[in-house]
Amino acid sequence: MRKSLSLAAVALASALALTACGTSSEEPSTDEGASDTTELTPVTVGVIPIVDVAPIYLGVEEGFFEEQGLDVTLELAQGGAAIVPAVVSGEYEFGFSNVTSLLLATYNDVPLKAVAAGVFSTGTDPDFGGVAVLDDSDIESPADLAGRTVAVNTLNNIGDSTIRYAVEQDGGDPSDIDFVEMGFPDMPAALAAGQVDAAWILEPHLTRALLPGARVVSWNYVETDPDLMIAAYFTSQDFASSNPDVVEGFVAALQASFELASSDPAVVADILDTYTDIDPEVKDAMTLPRFESEFSEDTVALLADLALQYGLVDEEIDYSALLP
């Protein structure tokens, strides 16, 4: 599993990242009469079309990044698997990914640096992600998931490791679960058709499953840790060391974005219409994550421990270089 990115690839990616750095904040403007727009540093951020990234869309719309001298372009990707190499190669300056994916990349010597928190569990019932079953299922608690088929979006990642932990805490056997990989949008229909016994689903697809009558048997994020940081924004180590002012401005703008998102759910609902296609009934009923800017090293340590405990890695992850 280890060393999936060769040293040569890392060196090439680092060189590309340094090249990218040279075209952004490292080049002073020579046009004294340039407009404010041309003086902004261009920054591309890889994001996923999910509720979690609503704050950064708000920040762009509200001008928080411009206030920090940044001209931010948001590029949609299917998942972190596409965002991580784009950031390391310098195609994107920043990206968004769940914490376990960042830990697994670090374990495989991908030179990443987390810069800010992304989203947190709500810490209570309901959360924005949970393990759902049909209403007439005999699965009543996390322990009952042992011996069953459970859909997750990615095998050997934050979904199955936190589910295993929740099952174990409830007295079940975490090794006796048959995880099946499936996209979140497909899970409500697969659950209704009986293709799986349970499905770990995030919003808005969780509400798409719950409205017809499914129910949640495990809030696996909350049961792992009520203060669990689910995802974070990151850059490459080369970009972070070469462009500290850009990173500082990016984080400051993110903090302002988080504050707005956490204080006004209505603006979050509105901004979702700009990059997602969520049914109005679902949008009104779904649960938003907790948007908070403070980075949680405790979460990083916990998810690193779970990765080792449940066999995602073969030895302890040295995540010191990943931390902001």
PDB file of C-alpha atoms in Angstrom, residues 62-165:
ATOM      1  CA  GLU A  62     -18.949  37.922  -0.686  1.00  0.00           C
ATOM      2  CA  GLY A  63     -15.477  39.062  -1.774  1.00  0.00           C
ATOM      3  CA  PHE A  64     -13.642  37.723   1.280  1.00  0.00           C
ATOM      4  CA  PHE A  65     -10.830  36.327  -0.879  1.00  0.00           C
ATOM      5  CA  GLU A  66     -10.505  39.502  -2.923  1.00  0.00           C
ATOM      6  CA  GLU A  67     -10.066  41.387   0.336  1.00  0.00           C
ATOM      7  CA  GLN A  68      -7.039  39.154   0.936  1.00  0.00           C
ATOM      8  CA  GLY A  69      -5.639  39.848  -2.546  1.00  0.00           C
ATOM      9  CA  LEU A  70      -6.734  36.530  -4.031  1.00  0.00           C
ATOM     10  CA  ASP A  71      -8.628  35.813  -7.237  1.00  0.00           C
ATOM     11  CA  VAL A  72     -10.088  32.393  -6.436  1.00  0.00           C
ATOM     12  CA  THR A  73     -11.297  29.945  -9.078  1.00  0.00           C
ATOM     13  CA  LEU A  74     -13.183  26.889  -7.801  1.00  0.00           C
ATOM     14  CA  GLU A  75     -12.749  23.739  -9.863  1.00  0.00           C
ATOM     15  CA  LEU A  76     -15.212  20.901  -9.297  1.00  0.00           C
ATOM     16  CA  ALA A  77     -13.817  17.364  -9.099  1.00  0.00           C
ATOM     17  CA  GLN A  78     -15.481  14.020  -8.435  1.00  0.00           C
ATOM     18  CA  GLY A  79     -13.431  13.426  -5.300  1.00  0.00           C
ATOM     19  CA  GLY A  80     -10.176  13.782  -3.444  1.00  0.00           C
ATOM     20  CA  ALA A  81      -8.542  11.151  -5.635  1.00  0.00           C
ATOM     21  CA  ALA A  82      -8.461  13.713  -8.437  1.00  0.00           C
ATOM     22  CA  ILE A  83      -7.785  16.766  -6.275  1.00  0.00           C
ATOM     23  CA  VAL A  84      -4.694  15.518  -4.422  1.00  0.00           C
ATOM     24  CA  PRO A  85      -2.490  14.926  -7.521  1.00  0.00           C
ATOM     25  CA  ALA A  86      -3.692  18.210  -9.031  1.00  0.00           C
ATOM     26  CA  VAL A  87      -2.527  20.072  -5.913  1.00  0.00           C
ATOM     27  CA  VAL A  88       0.803  18.234  -5.723  1.00  0.00           C
ATOM     28  CA  SER A  89       1.514  18.909  -9.403  1.00  0.00           C
ATOM     29  CA  GLY A  90       0.707  22.612  -9.006  1.00  0.00           C
ATOM     30  CA  GLU A  91      -2.401  22.538 -11.204  1.00  0.00           C
ATOM     31  CA  TYR A  92      -4.403  23.652  -8.165  1.00  0.00           C
ATOM     32  CA  GLU A  93      -2.935  25.752  -5.345  1.00  0.00           C
ATOM     33  CA  PHE A  94      -5.382  24.353  -2.766  1.00  0.00           C
ATOM     34  CA  GLY A  95      -7.801  21.447  -2.416  1.00  0.00           C
ATOM     35  CA  PHE A  96     -10.495  20.011  -0.152  1.00  0.00           C
ATOM     36  CA  SER A  97     -10.545  16.428   1.105  1.00  0.00           C
ATOM     37  CA  ASN A  98     -11.595  14.325   4.070  1.00  0.00           C
ATOM     38  CA  VAL A  99      -8.968  13.911   6.773  1.00  0.00           C
ATOM     39  CA  THR A 100      -8.449  10.165   6.311  1.00  0.00           C
ATOM     40  CA  SER A 101      -7.642  10.673   2.628  1.00  0.00           C
ATOM     41  CA  LEU A 102      -5.051  13.286   3.600  1.00  0.00           C
ATOM     42  CA  LEU A 103      -3.568  10.877   6.148  1.00  0.00           C
ATOM     43  CA  LEU A 104      -3.376   8.030   3.621  1.00  0.00           C
ATOM     44  CA  ALA A 105      -1.687  10.332   1.089  1.00  0.00           C
ATOM     45  CA  THR A 106       0.808  11.410   3.756  1.00  0.00           C
ATOM     46  CA  TYR A 107       1.473   7.757   4.614  1.00  0.00           C
ATOM     47  CA  ASN A 108       2.349   7.223   0.959  1.00  0.00           C
ATOM     48  CA  ASP A 109       4.830  10.135   1.017  1.00  0.00           C
ATOM     49  CA  VAL A 110       2.635  12.593  -0.880  1.00  0.00           C
ATOM     50  CA  PRO A 111       3.890  16.006   0.351  1.00  0.00           C
ATOM     51  CA  LEU A 112       0.684  17.689   1.547  1.00  0.00           C
ATOM     52  CA  LYS A 113       0.128  20.456   4.101  1.00  0.00           C
ATOM     53  CA  ALA A 114      -3.250  21.062   5.738  1.00  0.00           C
ATOM     54  CA  VAL A 115      -4.027  24.773   6.084  1.00  0.00           C
ATOM     55  CA  ALA A 116      -7.521  25.019   7.576  1.00  0.00           C
ATOM     56  CA  ALA A 117     -10.447  23.001   8.801  1.00  0.00           C
ATOM     57  CA  GLY A 118     -13.247  22.141   6.395  1.00  0.00           C
ATOM     58  CA  VAL A 119     -16.328  20.789   8.165  1.00  0.00           C
ATOM     59  CA  PHE A 120     -17.128  19.088  11.443  1.00  0.00           C
ATOM     60  CA  SER A 121     -19.756  16.636  12.614  1.00  0.00           C
ATOM     61  CA  THR A 122     -22.775  18.354  14.144  1.00  0.00           C
ATOM     62  CA  GLY A 123     -21.909  16.415  17.307  1.00  0.00           C
ATOM     63  CA  THR A 124     -25.481  15.274  17.806  1.00  0.00           C
ATOM     64  CA  ASP A 125     -28.549  13.643  16.243  1.00  0.00           C
ATOM     65  CA  PRO A 126     -29.113  14.412  13.420  1.00  0.00           C
ATOM     66  CA  ASP A 127     -25.733  14.668  11.746  1.00  0.00           C
ATOM     67  CA  PHE A 128     -25.069  15.293   8.052  1.00  0.00           C
ATOM     68  CA  GLY A 129     -23.987  11.687   7.545  1.00  0.00           C
ATOM     69  CA  GLY A 130     -25.212   8.368   8.916  1.00  0.00           C
ATOM     70  CA  VAL A 131     -25.814   4.677   8.246  1.00  0.00           C
ATOM     71  CA  ALA A 132     -29.367   4.241   6.956  1.00  0.00           C
ATOM     72  CA  VAL A 133     -31.533   1.125   6.719  1.00  0.00           C
ATOM     73  CA  LEU A 134     -35.063   0.521   5.492  1.00  0.00           C
ATOM     74  CA  ASP A 135     -37.754   1.172   8.058  1.00  0.00           C
ATOM     75  CA  ASP A 136     -38.699  -2.533   8.287  1.00  0.00           C
ATOM     76  CA  SER A 137     -35.079  -3.705   8.711  1.00  0.00           C
ATOM     77  CA  ASP A 138     -34.191  -5.805  11.765  1.00  0.00           C
ATOM     78  CA  ILE A 139     -31.008  -3.738  12.189  1.00  0.00           C
ATOM     79  CA  GLU A 140     -31.625  -1.613  15.251  1.00  0.00           C
ATOM     80  CA  SER A 141     -28.179  -0.486  16.417  1.00  0.00           C
ATOM     81  CA  PRO A 142     -24.569  -0.203  15.148  1.00  0.00           C
ATOM     82  CA  ALA A 143     -23.717  -3.645  16.579  1.00  0.00           C
ATOM     83  CA  ASP A 144     -26.370  -5.196  14.304  1.00  0.00           C
ATOM     84  CA  LEU A 145     -24.360  -4.112  11.239  1.00  0.00           C
ATOM     85  CA  ALA A 146     -21.941  -7.000  11.891  1.00  0.00           C
ATOM     86  CA  GLY A 147     -22.506  -9.701   9.300  1.00  0.00           C
ATOM     87  CA  ARG A 148     -24.374  -7.317   6.984  1.00  0.00           C
ATOM     88  CA  THR A 149     -23.650  -5.586   3.681  1.00  0.00           C
ATOM     89  CA  VAL A 150     -23.001  -1.846   4.033  1.00  0.00           C
ATOM     90  CA  ALA A 151     -22.450   0.598   1.155  1.00  0.00           C
ATOM     91  CA  VAL A 152     -19.698   3.226   1.459  1.00  0.00           C
ATOM     92  CA  ASN A 153     -18.517   5.660  -1.204  1.00  0.00           C
ATOM     93  CA  THR A 154     -14.854   4.620  -0.933  1.00  0.00           C
ATOM     94  CA  LEU A 155     -13.431   1.447   0.580  1.00  0.00           C
ATOM     95  CA  ASN A 156     -10.756   1.740   3.272  1.00  0.00           C
ATOM     96  CA  ASN A 157     -11.397   5.369   4.121  1.00  0.00           C
ATOM     97  CA  ILE A 158     -13.164   7.561   6.676  1.00  0.00           C
ATOM     98  CA  GLY A 159     -16.552   5.914   6.143  1.00  0.00           C
ATOM     99  CA  ASP A 160     -15.730   2.310   6.901  1.00  0.00           C
ATOM    100  CA  SER A 161     -13.153   3.107   9.615  1.00  0.00           C
ATOM    101  CA  THR A 162     -15.620   5.230  11.620  1.00  0.00           C
ATOM    102  CA  ILE A 163     -18.411   2.682  11.061  1.00  0.00           C
ATOM    103  CA  ARG A 164     -16.165  -0.106  12.351  1.00  0.00           C
ATOM    104  CA  TYR A 165     -15.380   2.026  15.411  1.00  0.00           C
TER     105      TYR A 165
END
